JSON list of C-alpha atoms in Angstrom, two decimals:
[
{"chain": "A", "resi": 1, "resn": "UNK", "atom": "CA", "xyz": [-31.85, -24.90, 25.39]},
{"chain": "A", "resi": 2, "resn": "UNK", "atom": "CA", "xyz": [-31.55, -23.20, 21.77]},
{"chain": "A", "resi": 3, "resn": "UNK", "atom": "CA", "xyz": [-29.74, -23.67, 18.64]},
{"chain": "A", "resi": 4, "resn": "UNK", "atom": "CA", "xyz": [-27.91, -26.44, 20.22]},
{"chain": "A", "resi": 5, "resn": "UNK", "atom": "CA", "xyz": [-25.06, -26.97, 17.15]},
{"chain": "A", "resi": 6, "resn": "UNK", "atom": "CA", "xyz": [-22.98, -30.50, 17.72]},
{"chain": "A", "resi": 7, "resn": "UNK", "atom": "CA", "xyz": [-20.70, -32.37, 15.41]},
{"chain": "A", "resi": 8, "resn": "UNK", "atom": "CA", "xyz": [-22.20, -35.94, 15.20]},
{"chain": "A", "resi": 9, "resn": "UNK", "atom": "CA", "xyz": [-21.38, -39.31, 14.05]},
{"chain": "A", "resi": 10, "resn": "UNK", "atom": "CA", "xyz": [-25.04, -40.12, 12.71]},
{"chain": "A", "resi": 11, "resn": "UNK", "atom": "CA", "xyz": [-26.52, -41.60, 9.41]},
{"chain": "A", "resi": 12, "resn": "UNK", "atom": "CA", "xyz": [-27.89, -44.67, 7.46]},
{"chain": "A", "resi": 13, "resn": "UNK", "atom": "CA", "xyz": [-26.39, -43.30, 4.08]},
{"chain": "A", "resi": 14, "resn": "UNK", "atom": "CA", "xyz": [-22.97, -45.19, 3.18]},
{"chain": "A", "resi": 15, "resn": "UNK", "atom": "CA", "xyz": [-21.64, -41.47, 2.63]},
{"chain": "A", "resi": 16, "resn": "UNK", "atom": "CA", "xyz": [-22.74, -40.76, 6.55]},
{"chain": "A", "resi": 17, "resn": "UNK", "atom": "CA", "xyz": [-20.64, -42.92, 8.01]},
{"chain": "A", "resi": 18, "resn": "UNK", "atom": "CA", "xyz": [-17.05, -41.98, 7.48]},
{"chain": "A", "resi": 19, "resn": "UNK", "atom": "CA", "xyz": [-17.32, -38.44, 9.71]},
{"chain": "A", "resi": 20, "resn": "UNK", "atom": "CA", "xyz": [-19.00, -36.23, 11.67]},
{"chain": "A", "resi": 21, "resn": "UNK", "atom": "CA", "xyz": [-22.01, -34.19, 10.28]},
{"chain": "A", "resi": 22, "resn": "UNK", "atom": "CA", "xyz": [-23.16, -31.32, 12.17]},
{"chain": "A", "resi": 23, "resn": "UNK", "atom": "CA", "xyz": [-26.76, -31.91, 13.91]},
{"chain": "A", "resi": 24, "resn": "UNK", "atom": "CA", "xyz": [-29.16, -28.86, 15.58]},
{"chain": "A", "resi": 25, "resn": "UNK", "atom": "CA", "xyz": [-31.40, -29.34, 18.77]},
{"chain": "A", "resi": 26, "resn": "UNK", "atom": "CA", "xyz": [-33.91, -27.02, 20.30]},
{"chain": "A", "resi": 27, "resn": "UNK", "atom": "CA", "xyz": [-34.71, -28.23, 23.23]},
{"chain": "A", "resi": 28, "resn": "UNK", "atom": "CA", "xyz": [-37.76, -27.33, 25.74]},
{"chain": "A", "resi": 29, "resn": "UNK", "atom": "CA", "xyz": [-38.93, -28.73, 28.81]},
{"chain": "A", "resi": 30, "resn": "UNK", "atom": "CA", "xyz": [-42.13, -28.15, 30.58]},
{"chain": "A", "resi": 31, "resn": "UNK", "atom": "CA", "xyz": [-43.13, -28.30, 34.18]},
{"chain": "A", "resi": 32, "resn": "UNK", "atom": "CA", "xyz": [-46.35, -27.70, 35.96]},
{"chain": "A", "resi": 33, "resn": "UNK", "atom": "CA", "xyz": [-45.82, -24.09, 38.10]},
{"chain": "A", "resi": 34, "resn": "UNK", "atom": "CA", "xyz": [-47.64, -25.36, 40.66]},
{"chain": "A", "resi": 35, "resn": "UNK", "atom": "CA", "xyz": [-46.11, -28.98, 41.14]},
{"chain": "A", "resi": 36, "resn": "UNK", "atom": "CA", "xyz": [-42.79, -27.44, 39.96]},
{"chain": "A", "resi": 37, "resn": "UNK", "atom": "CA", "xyz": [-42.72, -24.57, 42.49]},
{"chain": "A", "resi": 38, "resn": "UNK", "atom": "CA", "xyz": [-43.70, -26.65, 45.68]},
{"chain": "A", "resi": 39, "resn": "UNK", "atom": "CA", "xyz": [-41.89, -29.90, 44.64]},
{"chain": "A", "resi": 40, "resn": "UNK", "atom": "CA", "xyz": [-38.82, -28.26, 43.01]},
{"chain": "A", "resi": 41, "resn": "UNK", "atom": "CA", "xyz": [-38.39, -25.32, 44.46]},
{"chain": "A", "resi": 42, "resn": "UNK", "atom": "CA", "xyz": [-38.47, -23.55, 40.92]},
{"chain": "A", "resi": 43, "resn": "UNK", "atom": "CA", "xyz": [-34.88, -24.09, 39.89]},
{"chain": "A", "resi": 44, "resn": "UNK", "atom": "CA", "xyz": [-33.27, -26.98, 37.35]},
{"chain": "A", "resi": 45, "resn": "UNK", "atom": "CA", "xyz": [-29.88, -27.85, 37.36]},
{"chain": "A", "resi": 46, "resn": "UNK", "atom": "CA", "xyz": [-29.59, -27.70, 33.48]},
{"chain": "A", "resi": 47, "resn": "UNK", "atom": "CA", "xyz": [-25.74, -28.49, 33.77]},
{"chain": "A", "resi": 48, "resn": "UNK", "atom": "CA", "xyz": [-26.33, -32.50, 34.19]},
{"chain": "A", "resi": 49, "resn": "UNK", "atom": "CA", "xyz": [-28.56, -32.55, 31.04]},
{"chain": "A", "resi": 50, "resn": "UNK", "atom": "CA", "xyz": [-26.03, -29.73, 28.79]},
{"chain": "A", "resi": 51, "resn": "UNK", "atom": "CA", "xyz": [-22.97, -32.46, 29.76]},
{"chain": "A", "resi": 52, "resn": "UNK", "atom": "CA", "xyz": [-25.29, -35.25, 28.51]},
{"chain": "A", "resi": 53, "resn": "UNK", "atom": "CA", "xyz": [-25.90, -33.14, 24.93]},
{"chain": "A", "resi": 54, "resn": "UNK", "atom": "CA", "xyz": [-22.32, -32.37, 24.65]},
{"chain": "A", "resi": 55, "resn": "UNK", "atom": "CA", "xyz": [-20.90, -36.14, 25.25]},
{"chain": "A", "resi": 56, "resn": "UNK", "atom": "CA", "xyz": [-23.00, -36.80, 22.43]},
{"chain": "A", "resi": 57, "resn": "UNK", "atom": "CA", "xyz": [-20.10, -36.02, 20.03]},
{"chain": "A", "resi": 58, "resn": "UNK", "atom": "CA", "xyz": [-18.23, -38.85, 21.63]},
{"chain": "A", "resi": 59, "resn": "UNK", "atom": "CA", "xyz": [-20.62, -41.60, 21.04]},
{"chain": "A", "resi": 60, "resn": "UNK", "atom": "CA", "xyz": [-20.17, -44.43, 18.66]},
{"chain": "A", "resi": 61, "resn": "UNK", "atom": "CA", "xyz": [-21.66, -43.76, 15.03]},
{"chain": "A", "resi": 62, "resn": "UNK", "atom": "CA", "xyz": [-25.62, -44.10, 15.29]},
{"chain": "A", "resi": 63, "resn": "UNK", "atom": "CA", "xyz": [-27.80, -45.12, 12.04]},
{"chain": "A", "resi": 64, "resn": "UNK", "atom": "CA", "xyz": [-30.57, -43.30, 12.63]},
{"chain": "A", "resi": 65, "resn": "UNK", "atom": "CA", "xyz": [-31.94, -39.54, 13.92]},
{"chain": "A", "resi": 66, "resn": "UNK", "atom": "CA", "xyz": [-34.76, -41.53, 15.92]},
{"chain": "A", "resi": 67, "resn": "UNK", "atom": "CA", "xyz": [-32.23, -43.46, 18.10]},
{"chain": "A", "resi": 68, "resn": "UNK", "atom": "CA", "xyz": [-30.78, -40.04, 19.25]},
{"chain": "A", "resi": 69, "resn": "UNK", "atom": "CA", "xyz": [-33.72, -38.33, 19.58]},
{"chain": "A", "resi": 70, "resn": "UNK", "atom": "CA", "xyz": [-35.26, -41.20, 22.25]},
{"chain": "A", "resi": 71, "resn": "UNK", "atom": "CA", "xyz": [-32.05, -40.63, 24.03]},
{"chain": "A", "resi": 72, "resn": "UNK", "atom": "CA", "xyz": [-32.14, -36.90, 24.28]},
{"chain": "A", "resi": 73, "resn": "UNK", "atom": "CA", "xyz": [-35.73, -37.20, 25.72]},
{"chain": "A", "resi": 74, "resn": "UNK", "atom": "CA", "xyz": [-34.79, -40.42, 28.04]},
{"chain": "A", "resi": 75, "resn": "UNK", "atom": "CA", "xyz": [-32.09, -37.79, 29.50]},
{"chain": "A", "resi": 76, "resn": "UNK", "atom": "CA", "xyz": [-34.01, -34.97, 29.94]},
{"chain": "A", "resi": 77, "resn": "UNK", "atom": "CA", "xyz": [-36.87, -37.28, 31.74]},
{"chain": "A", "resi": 78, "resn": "UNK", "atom": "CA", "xyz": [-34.29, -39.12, 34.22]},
{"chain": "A", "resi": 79, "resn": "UNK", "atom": "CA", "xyz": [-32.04, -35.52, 34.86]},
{"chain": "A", "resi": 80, "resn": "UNK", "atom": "CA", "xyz": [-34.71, -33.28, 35.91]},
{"chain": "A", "resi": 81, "resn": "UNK", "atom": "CA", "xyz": [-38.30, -32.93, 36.92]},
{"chain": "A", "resi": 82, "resn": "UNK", "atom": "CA", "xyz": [-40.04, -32.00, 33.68]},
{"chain": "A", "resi": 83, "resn": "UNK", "atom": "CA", "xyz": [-43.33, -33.21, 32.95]},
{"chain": "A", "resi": 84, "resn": "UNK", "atom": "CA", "xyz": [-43.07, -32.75, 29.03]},
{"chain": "A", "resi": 85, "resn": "UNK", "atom": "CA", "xyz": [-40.27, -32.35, 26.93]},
{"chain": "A", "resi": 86, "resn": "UNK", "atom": "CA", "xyz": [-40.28, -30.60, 23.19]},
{"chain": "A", "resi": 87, "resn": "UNK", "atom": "CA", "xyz": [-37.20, -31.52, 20.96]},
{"chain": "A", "resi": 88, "resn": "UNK", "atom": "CA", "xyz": [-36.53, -30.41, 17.41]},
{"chain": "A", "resi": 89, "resn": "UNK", "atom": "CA", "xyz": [-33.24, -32.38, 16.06]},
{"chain": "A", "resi": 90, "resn": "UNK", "atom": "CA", "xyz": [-31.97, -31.16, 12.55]},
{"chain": "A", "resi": 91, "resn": "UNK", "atom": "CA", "xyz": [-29.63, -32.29, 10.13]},
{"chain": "A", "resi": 92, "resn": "UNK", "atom": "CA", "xyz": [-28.61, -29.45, 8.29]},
{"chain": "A", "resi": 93, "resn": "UNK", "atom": "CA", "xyz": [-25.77, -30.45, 5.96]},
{"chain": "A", "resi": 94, "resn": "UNK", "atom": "CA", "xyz": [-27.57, -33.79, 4.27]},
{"chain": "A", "resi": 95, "resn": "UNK", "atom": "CA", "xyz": [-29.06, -32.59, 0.90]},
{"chain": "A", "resi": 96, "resn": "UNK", "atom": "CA", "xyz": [-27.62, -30.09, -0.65]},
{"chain": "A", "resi": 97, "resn": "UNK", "atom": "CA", "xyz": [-31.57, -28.42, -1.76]},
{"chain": "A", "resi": 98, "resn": "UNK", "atom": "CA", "xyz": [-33.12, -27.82, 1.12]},
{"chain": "A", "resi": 99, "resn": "UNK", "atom": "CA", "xyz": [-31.69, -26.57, 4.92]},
{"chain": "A", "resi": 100, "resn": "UNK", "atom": "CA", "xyz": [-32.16, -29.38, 6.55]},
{"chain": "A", "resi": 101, "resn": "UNK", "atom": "CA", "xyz": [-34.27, -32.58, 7.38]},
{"chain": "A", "resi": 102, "resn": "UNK", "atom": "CA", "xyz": [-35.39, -33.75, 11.04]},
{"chain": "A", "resi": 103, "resn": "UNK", "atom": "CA", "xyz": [-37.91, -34.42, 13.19]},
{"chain": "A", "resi": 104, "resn": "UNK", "atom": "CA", "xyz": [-39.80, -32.42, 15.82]},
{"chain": "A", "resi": 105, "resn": "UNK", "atom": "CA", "xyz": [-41.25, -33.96, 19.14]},
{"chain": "A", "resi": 106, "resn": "UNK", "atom": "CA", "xyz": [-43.31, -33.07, 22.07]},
{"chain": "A", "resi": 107, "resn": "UNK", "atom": "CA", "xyz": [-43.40, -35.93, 24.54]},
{"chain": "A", "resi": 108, "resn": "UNK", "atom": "CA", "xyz": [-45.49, -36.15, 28.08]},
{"chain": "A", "resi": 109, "resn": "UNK", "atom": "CA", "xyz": [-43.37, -37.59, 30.80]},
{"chain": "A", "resi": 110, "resn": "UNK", "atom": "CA", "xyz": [-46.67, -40.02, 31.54]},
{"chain": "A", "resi": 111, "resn": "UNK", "atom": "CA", "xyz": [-46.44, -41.18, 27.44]},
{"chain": "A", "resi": 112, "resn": "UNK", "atom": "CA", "xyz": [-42.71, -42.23, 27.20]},
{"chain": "A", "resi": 113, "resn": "UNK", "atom": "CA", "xyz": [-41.52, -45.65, 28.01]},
{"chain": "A", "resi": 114, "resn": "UNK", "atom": "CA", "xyz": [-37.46, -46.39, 27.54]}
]
């Protein structure tokens, strides 16, 4: 899932927290071809996890880019069968100098805890 653009209620800042700022995923997940093909049968359902993404506008005003992030990769470990999960989460709009300040993660299913 690419370029993933939502309008999100996110931000420590006092100036964050009055409306939306724009936020940017990428978003890849990773599966074992063997495992994958026999177990899964090759095919995700990405629609449960792309309805989880998009409700994200709707959620209450989170302080910080972490808290979403450890969401996004909860979701995509509990909605389908991938073994590792990449995420890149952006915020694009917060200084006005540079394009944009996130953080970039590559998590193994066996490493994360919720």
């Amino acid at each position: 899932m690419r370029d993933i653009e939502l309008s999100v209620r996110i931000g420590e800042h006092a100036w964050e927290k009055h409306d939306a700022q724009r936020l940017r995923l990428d978003l890849t997940l990773r599966f074992g071809l063997r495992d994958y093909n026999e177990r899964h049968g090759g095919y995700v359902n990405y629609d449960p996890l792309r309805a989880f993404v998009e409700a994200m506008e709707d959620r209450p005003h989170t302080e910080r880019i972490e808290t979403l992030a450890r969401d996004i990769i909860a979701a995509c470990f509990e909605l389908t069968p991938a073994e590792r999960v990449e995420l890149t989460i952006m915020k694009p709009d917060i200084f006005p100098e540079m394009k944009g300040v996130g953080l970039r993660y590559d998590v193994a299913r066996a490493d994360f805890s919720t």
